PDB file of C-alpha atoms in Angstrom:
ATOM      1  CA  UNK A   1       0.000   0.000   0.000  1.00  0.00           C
ATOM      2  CA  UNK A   2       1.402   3.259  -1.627  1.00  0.00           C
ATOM      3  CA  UNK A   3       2.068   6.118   1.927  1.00  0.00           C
ATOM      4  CA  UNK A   4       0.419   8.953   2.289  1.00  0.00           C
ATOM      5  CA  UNK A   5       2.231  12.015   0.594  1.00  0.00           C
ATOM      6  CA  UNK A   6       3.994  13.664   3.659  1.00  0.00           C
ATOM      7  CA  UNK A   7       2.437  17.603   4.014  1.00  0.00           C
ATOM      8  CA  UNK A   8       4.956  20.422   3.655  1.00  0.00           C
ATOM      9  CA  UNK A   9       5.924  21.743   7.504  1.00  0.00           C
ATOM     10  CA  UNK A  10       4.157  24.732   8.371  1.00  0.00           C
ATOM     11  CA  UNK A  11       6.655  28.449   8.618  1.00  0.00           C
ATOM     12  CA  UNK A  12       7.497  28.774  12.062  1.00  0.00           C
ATOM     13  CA  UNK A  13       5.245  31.087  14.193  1.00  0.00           C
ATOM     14  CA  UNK A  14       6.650  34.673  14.913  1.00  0.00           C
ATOM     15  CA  UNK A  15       7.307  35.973  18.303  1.00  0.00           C
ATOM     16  CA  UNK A  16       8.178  39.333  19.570  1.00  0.00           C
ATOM     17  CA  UNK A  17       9.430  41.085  22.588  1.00  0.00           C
ATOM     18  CA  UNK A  18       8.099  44.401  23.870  1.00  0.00           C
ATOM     19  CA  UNK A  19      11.169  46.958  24.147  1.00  0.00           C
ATOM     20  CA  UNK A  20       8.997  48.608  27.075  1.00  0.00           C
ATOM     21  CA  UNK A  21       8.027  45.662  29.406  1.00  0.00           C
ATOM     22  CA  UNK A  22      10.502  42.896  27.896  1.00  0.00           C
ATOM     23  CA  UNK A  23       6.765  40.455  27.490  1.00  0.00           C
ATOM     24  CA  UNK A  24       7.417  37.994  25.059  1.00  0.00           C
ATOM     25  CA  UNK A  25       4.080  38.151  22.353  1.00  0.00           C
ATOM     26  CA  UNK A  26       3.212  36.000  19.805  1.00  0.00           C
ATOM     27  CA  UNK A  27       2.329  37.964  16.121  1.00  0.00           C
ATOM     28  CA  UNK A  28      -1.132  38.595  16.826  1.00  0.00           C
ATOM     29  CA  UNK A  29      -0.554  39.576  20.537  1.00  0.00           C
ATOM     30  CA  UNK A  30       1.040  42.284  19.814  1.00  0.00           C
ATOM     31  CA  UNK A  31      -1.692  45.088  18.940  1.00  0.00           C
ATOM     32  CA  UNK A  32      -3.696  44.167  22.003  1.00  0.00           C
ATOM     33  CA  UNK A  33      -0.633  44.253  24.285  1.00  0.00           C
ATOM     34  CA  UNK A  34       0.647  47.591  22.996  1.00  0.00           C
ATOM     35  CA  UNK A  35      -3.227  49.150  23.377  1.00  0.00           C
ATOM     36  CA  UNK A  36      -2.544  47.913  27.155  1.00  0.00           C
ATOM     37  CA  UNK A  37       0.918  48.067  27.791  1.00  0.00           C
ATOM     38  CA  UNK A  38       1.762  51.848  27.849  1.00  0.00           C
ATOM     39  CA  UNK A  39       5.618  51.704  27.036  1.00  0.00           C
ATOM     40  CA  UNK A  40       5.610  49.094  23.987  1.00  0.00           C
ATOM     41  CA  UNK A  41       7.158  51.795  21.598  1.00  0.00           C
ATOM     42  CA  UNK A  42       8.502  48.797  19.461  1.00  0.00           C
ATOM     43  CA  UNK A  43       8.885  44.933  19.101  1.00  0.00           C
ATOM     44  CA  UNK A  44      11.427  42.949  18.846  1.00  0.00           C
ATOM     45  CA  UNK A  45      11.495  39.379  16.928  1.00  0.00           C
ATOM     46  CA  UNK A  46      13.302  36.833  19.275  1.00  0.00           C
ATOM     47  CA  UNK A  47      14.515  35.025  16.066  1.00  0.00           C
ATOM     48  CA  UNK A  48      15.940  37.594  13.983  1.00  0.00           C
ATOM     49  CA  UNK A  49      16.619  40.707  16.734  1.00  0.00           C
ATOM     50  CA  UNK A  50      15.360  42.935  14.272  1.00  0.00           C
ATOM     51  CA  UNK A  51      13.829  46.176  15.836  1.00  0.00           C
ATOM     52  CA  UNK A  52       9.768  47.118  14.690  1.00  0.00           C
ATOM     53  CA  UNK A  53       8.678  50.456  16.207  1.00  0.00           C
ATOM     54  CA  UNK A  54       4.749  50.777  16.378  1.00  0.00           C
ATOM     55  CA  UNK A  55       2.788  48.700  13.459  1.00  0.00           C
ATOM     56  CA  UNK A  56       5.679  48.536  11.382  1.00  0.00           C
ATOM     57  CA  UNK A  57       6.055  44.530  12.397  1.00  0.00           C
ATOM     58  CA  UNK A  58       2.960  43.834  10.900  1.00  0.00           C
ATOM     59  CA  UNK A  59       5.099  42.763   7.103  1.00  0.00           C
ATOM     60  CA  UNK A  60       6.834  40.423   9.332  1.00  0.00           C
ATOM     61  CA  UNK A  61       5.591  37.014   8.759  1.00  0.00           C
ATOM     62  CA  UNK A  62       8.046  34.882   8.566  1.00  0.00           C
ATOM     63  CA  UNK A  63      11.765  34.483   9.796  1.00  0.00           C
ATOM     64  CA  UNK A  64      14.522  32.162   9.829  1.00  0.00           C
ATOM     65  CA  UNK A  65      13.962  28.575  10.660  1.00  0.00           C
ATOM     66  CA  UNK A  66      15.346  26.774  13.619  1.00  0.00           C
ATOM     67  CA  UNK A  67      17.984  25.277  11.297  1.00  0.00           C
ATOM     68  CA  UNK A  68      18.745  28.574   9.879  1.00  0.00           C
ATOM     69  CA  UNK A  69      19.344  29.986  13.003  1.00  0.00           C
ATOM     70  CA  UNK A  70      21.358  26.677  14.419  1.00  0.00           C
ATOM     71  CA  UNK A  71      23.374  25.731  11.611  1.00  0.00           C
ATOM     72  CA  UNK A  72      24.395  29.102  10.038  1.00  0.00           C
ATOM     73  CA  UNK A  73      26.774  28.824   7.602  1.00  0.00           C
ATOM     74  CA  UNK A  74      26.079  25.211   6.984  1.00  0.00           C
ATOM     75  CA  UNK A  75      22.546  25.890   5.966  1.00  0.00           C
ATOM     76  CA  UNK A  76      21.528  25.487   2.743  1.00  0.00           C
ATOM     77  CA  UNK A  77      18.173  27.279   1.785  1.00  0.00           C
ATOM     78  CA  UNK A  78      15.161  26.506  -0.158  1.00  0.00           C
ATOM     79  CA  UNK A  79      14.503  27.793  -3.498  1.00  0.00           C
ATOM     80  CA  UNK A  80      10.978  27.455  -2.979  1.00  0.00           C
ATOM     81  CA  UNK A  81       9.230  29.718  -0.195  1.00  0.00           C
ATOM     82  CA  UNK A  82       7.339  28.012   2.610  1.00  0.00           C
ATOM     83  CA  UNK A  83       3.481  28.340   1.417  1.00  0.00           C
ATOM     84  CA  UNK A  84       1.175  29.497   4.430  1.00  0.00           C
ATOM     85  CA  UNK A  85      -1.689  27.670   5.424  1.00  0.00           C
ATOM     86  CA  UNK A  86      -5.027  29.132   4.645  1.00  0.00           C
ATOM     87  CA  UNK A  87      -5.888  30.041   8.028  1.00  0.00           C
ATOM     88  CA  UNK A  88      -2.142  31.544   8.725  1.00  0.00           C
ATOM     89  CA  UNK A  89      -3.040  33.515   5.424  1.00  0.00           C
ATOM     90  CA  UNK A  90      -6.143  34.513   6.564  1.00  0.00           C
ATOM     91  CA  UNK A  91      -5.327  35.913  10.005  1.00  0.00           C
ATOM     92  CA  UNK A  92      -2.545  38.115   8.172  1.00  0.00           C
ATOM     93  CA  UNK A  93      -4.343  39.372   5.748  1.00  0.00           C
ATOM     94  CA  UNK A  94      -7.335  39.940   9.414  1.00  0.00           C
ATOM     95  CA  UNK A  95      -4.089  41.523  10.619  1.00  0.00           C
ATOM     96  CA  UNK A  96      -2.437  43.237   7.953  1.00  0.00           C
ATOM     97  CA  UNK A  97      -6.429  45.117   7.266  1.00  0.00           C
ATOM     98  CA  UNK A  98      -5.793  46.681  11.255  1.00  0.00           C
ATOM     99  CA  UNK A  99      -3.009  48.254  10.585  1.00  0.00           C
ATOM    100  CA  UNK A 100      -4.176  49.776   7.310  1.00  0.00           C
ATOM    101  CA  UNK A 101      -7.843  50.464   8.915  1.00  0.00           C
ATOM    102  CA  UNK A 102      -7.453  54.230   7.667  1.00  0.00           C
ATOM    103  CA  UNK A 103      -7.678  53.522   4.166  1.00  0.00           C
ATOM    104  CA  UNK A 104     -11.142  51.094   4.488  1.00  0.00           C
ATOM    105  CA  UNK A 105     -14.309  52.202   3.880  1.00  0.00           C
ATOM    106  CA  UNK A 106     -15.419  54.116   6.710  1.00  0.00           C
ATOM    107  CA  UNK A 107     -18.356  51.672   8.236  1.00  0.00           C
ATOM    108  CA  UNK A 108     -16.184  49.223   8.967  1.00  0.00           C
ATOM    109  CA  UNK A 109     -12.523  51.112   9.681  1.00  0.00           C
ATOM    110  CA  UNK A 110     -13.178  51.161  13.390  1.00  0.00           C
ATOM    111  CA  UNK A 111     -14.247  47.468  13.231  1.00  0.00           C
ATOM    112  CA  UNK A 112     -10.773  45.757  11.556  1.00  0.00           C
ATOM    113  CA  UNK A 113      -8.570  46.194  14.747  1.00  0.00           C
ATOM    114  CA  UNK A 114     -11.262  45.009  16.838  1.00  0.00           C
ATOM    115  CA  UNK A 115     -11.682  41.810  14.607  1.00  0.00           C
ATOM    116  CA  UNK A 116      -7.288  41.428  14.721  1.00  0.00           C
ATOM    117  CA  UNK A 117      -7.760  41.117  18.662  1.00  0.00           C
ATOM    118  CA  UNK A 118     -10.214  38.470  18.719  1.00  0.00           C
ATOM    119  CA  UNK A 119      -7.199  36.135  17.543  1.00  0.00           C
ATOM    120  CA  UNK A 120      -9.064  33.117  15.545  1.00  0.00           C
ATOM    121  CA  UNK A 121     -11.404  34.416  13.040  1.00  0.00           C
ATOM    122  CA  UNK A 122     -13.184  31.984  10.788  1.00  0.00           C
ATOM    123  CA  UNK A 123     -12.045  32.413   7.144  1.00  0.00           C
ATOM    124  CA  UNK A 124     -15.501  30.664   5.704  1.00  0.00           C
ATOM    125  CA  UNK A 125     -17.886  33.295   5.366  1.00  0.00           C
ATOM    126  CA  UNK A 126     -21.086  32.057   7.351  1.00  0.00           C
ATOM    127  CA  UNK A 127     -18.977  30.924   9.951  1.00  0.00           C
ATOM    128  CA  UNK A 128     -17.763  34.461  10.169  1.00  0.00           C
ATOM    129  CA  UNK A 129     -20.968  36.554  10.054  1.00  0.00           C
ATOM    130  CA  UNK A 130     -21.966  34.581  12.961  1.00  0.00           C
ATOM    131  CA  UNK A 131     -18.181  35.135  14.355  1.00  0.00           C
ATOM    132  CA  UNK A 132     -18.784  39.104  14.250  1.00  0.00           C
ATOM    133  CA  UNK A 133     -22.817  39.152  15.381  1.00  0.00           C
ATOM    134  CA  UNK A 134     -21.559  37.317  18.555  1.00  0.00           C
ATOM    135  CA  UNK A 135     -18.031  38.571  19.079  1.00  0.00           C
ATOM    136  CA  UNK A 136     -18.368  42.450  17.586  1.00  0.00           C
ATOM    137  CA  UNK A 137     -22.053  42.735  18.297  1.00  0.00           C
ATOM    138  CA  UNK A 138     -22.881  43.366  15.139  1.00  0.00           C
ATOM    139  CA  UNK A 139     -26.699  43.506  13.587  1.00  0.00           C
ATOM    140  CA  UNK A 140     -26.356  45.394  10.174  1.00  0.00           C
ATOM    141  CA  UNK A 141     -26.499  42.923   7.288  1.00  0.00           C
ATOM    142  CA  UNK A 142     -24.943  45.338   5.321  1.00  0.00           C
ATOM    143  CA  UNK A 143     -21.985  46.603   7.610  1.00  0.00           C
ATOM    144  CA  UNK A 144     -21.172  42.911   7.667  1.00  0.00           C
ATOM    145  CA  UNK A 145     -21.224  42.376   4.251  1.00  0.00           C
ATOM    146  CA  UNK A 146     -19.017  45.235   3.748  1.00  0.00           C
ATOM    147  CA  UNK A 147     -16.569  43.951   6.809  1.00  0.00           C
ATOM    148  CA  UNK A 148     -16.182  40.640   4.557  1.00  0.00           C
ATOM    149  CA  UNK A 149     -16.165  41.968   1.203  1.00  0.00           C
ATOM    150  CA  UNK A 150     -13.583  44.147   2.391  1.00  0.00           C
ATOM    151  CA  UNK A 151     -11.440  41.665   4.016  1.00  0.00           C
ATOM    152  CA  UNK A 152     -11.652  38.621   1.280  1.00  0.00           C
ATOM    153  CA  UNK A 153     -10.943  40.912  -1.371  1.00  0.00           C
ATOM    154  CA  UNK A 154      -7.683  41.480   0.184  1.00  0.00           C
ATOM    155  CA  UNK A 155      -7.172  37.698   0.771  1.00  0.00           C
ATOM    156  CA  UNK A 156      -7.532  37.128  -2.748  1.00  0.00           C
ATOM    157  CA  UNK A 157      -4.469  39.763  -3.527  1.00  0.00           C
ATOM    158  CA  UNK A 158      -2.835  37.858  -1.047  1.00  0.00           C
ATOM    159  CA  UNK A 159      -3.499  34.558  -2.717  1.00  0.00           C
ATOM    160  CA  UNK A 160      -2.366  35.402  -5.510  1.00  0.00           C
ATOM    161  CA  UNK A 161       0.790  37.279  -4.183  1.00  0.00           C
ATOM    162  CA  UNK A 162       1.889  33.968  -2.854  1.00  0.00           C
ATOM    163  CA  UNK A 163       1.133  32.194  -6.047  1.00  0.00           C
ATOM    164  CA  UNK A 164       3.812  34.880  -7.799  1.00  0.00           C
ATOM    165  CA  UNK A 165       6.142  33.868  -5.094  1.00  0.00           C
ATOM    166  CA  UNK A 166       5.835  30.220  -5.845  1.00  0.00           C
ATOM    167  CA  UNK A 167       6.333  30.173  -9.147  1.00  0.00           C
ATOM    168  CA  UNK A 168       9.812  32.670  -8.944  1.00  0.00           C
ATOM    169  CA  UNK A 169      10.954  30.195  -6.953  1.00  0.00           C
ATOM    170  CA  UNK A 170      10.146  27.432  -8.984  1.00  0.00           C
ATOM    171  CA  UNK A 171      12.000  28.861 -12.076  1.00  0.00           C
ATOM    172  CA  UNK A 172      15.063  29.665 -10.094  1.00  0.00           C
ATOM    173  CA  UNK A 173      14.873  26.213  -8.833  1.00  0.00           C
ATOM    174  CA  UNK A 174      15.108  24.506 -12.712  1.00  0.00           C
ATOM    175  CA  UNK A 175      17.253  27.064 -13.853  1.00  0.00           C
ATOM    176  CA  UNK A 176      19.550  25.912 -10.677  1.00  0.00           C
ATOM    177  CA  UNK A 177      18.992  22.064 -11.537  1.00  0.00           C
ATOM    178  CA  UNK A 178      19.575  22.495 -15.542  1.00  0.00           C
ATOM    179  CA  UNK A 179      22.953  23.620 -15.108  1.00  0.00           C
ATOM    180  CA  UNK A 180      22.868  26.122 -18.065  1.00  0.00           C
ATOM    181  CA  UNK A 181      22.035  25.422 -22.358  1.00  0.00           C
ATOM    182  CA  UNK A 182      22.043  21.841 -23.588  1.00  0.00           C
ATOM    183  CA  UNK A 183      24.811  21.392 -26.199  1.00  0.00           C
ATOM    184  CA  UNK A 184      23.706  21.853 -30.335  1.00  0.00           C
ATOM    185  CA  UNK A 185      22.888  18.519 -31.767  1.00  0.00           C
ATOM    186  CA  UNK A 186      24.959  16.865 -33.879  1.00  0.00           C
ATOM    187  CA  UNK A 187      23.451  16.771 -37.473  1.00  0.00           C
ATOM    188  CA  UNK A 188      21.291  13.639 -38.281  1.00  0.00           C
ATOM    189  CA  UNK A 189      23.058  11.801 -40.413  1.00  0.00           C
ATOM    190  CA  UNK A 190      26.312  11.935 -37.872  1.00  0.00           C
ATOM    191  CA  UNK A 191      24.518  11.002 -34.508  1.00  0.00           C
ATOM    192  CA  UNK A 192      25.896   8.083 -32.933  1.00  0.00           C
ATOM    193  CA  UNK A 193      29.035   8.215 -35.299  1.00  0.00           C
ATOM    194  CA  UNK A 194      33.057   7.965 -34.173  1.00  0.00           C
ATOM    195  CA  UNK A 195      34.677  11.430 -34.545  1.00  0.00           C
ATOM    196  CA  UNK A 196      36.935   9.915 -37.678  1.00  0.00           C
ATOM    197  CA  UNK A 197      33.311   8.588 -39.376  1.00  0.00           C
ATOM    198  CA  UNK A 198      31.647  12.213 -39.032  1.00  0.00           C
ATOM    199  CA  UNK A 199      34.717  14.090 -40.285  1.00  0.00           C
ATOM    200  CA  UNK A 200      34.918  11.519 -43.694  1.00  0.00           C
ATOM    201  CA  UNK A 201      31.231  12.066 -44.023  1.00  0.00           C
ATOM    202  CA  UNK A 202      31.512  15.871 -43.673  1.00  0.00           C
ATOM    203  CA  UNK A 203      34.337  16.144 -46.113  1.00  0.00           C
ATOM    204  CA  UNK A 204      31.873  13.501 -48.720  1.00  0.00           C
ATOM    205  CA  UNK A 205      29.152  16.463 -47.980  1.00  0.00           C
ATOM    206  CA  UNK A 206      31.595  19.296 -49.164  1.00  0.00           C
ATOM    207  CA  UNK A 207      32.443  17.783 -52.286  1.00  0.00           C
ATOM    208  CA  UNK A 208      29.021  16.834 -53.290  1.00  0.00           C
ATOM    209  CA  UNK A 209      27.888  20.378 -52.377  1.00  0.00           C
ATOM    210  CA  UNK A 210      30.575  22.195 -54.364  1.00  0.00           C
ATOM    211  CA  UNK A 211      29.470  23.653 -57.476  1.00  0.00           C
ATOM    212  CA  UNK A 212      30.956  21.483 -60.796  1.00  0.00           C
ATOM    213  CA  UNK A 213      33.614  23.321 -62.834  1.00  0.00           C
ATOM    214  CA  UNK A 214      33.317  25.063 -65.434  1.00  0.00           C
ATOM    215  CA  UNK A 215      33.769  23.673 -68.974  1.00  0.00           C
ATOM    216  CA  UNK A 216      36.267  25.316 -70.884  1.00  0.00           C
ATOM    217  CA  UNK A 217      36.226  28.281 -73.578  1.00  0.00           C
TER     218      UNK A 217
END
């Protein structure tokens, strides 16, 4: 019986570090702890170090691996980038909306940081209409509508960001395994040929191709 194909392993979660309280956050901790918090003027990543004052760690999805970080110089990359699971996808794209609230529509730009803190939110769409009625309070049909419309049209972009991604890193991947241009063929009639057979048989061609003499005067 023929195994299952194994599943590619998921990116490894992000986790920060307030600079103000030293509290160490998970990604989608971190706008609810700096709301509460009072000194978190930036994050740090505890894989990387790298420094994120105020929303700016929001682009910050991913970071180096465990073997990356343990192996250094003997780590060898993938070509292809780690693909996120729908629901990581999701809850970026629930995140990444927050922190660009000011340029939604205005019914529902007070509503997308309130929907980042809830942590979990469904990606299927009835399962999230009933998400925001019980968790956001939320009775409009149409505010809702425009909460989700909003928020999957941005997951499609984000789809289809990753899809870009994919495929660059697929081409770089068989240019990498093809090792430059195959070599010209050799002409038909000399494939398979010794070296001294193909140059007797190109030197028959010549003189069959050359023109005759002329007769003479």
């Amino acid at each position: 019986q023929r195994a299952p194909p194994r599943r590619a392993p998921a990116p490894p979660m992000v986790f920060f570090i307030c600079e103000g309280c030293n509290e160490t956050l998970a990604r989608r901790q971190v706008d609810r702890h700096a709301a509460s918090c009072g000194v978190c003027y930036a994050v740090v990543c505890v894989d990387c170090g790298v420094s994120f004052p105020e929303n700016t760690y929001v682009g910050h999805t991913q970071c180096i691996s465990e073997a990356e970080k343990y192996e250094k110089s003997l780590y060898k990359p993938r070509s292809k980038p780690a693909k996120r699971s729908p629901q990581d996808l999701w809850l970026d794209v629930v995140t990444s909306a927050a922190a660009s609230s000011a340029t939604a529509p205005a019914a529902i730009r007070s509503l997308l940081p309130q929907l980042a803190e809830l942590g979990n939110v469904p990606r299927q769409q009835k399962k999230f209409v009933n998400f925001v009625k019980n968790s956001l309070k939320l009775r409009s049909p149409g505010v809702i509508e425009q909460l989700w419309g909003h928020l999957d049209g941005l997951r499609t972009a984000a789809v289809e960001a990753d899809r870009v991604a994919a495929a660059g890193g697929e081409e770089k991947e068989a240019e990498g395994s093809s090792g430059g241009a195959a070599p010209a063929a050799a002409p038909a009639g000399e494939r398979g040929q010794p070296a001294g057979e193909a140059a007797r048989a190109g030197k028959k061609r010549a003189r069959e191709e050359a023109p005759a003499p002329a007769a003479a005067g």
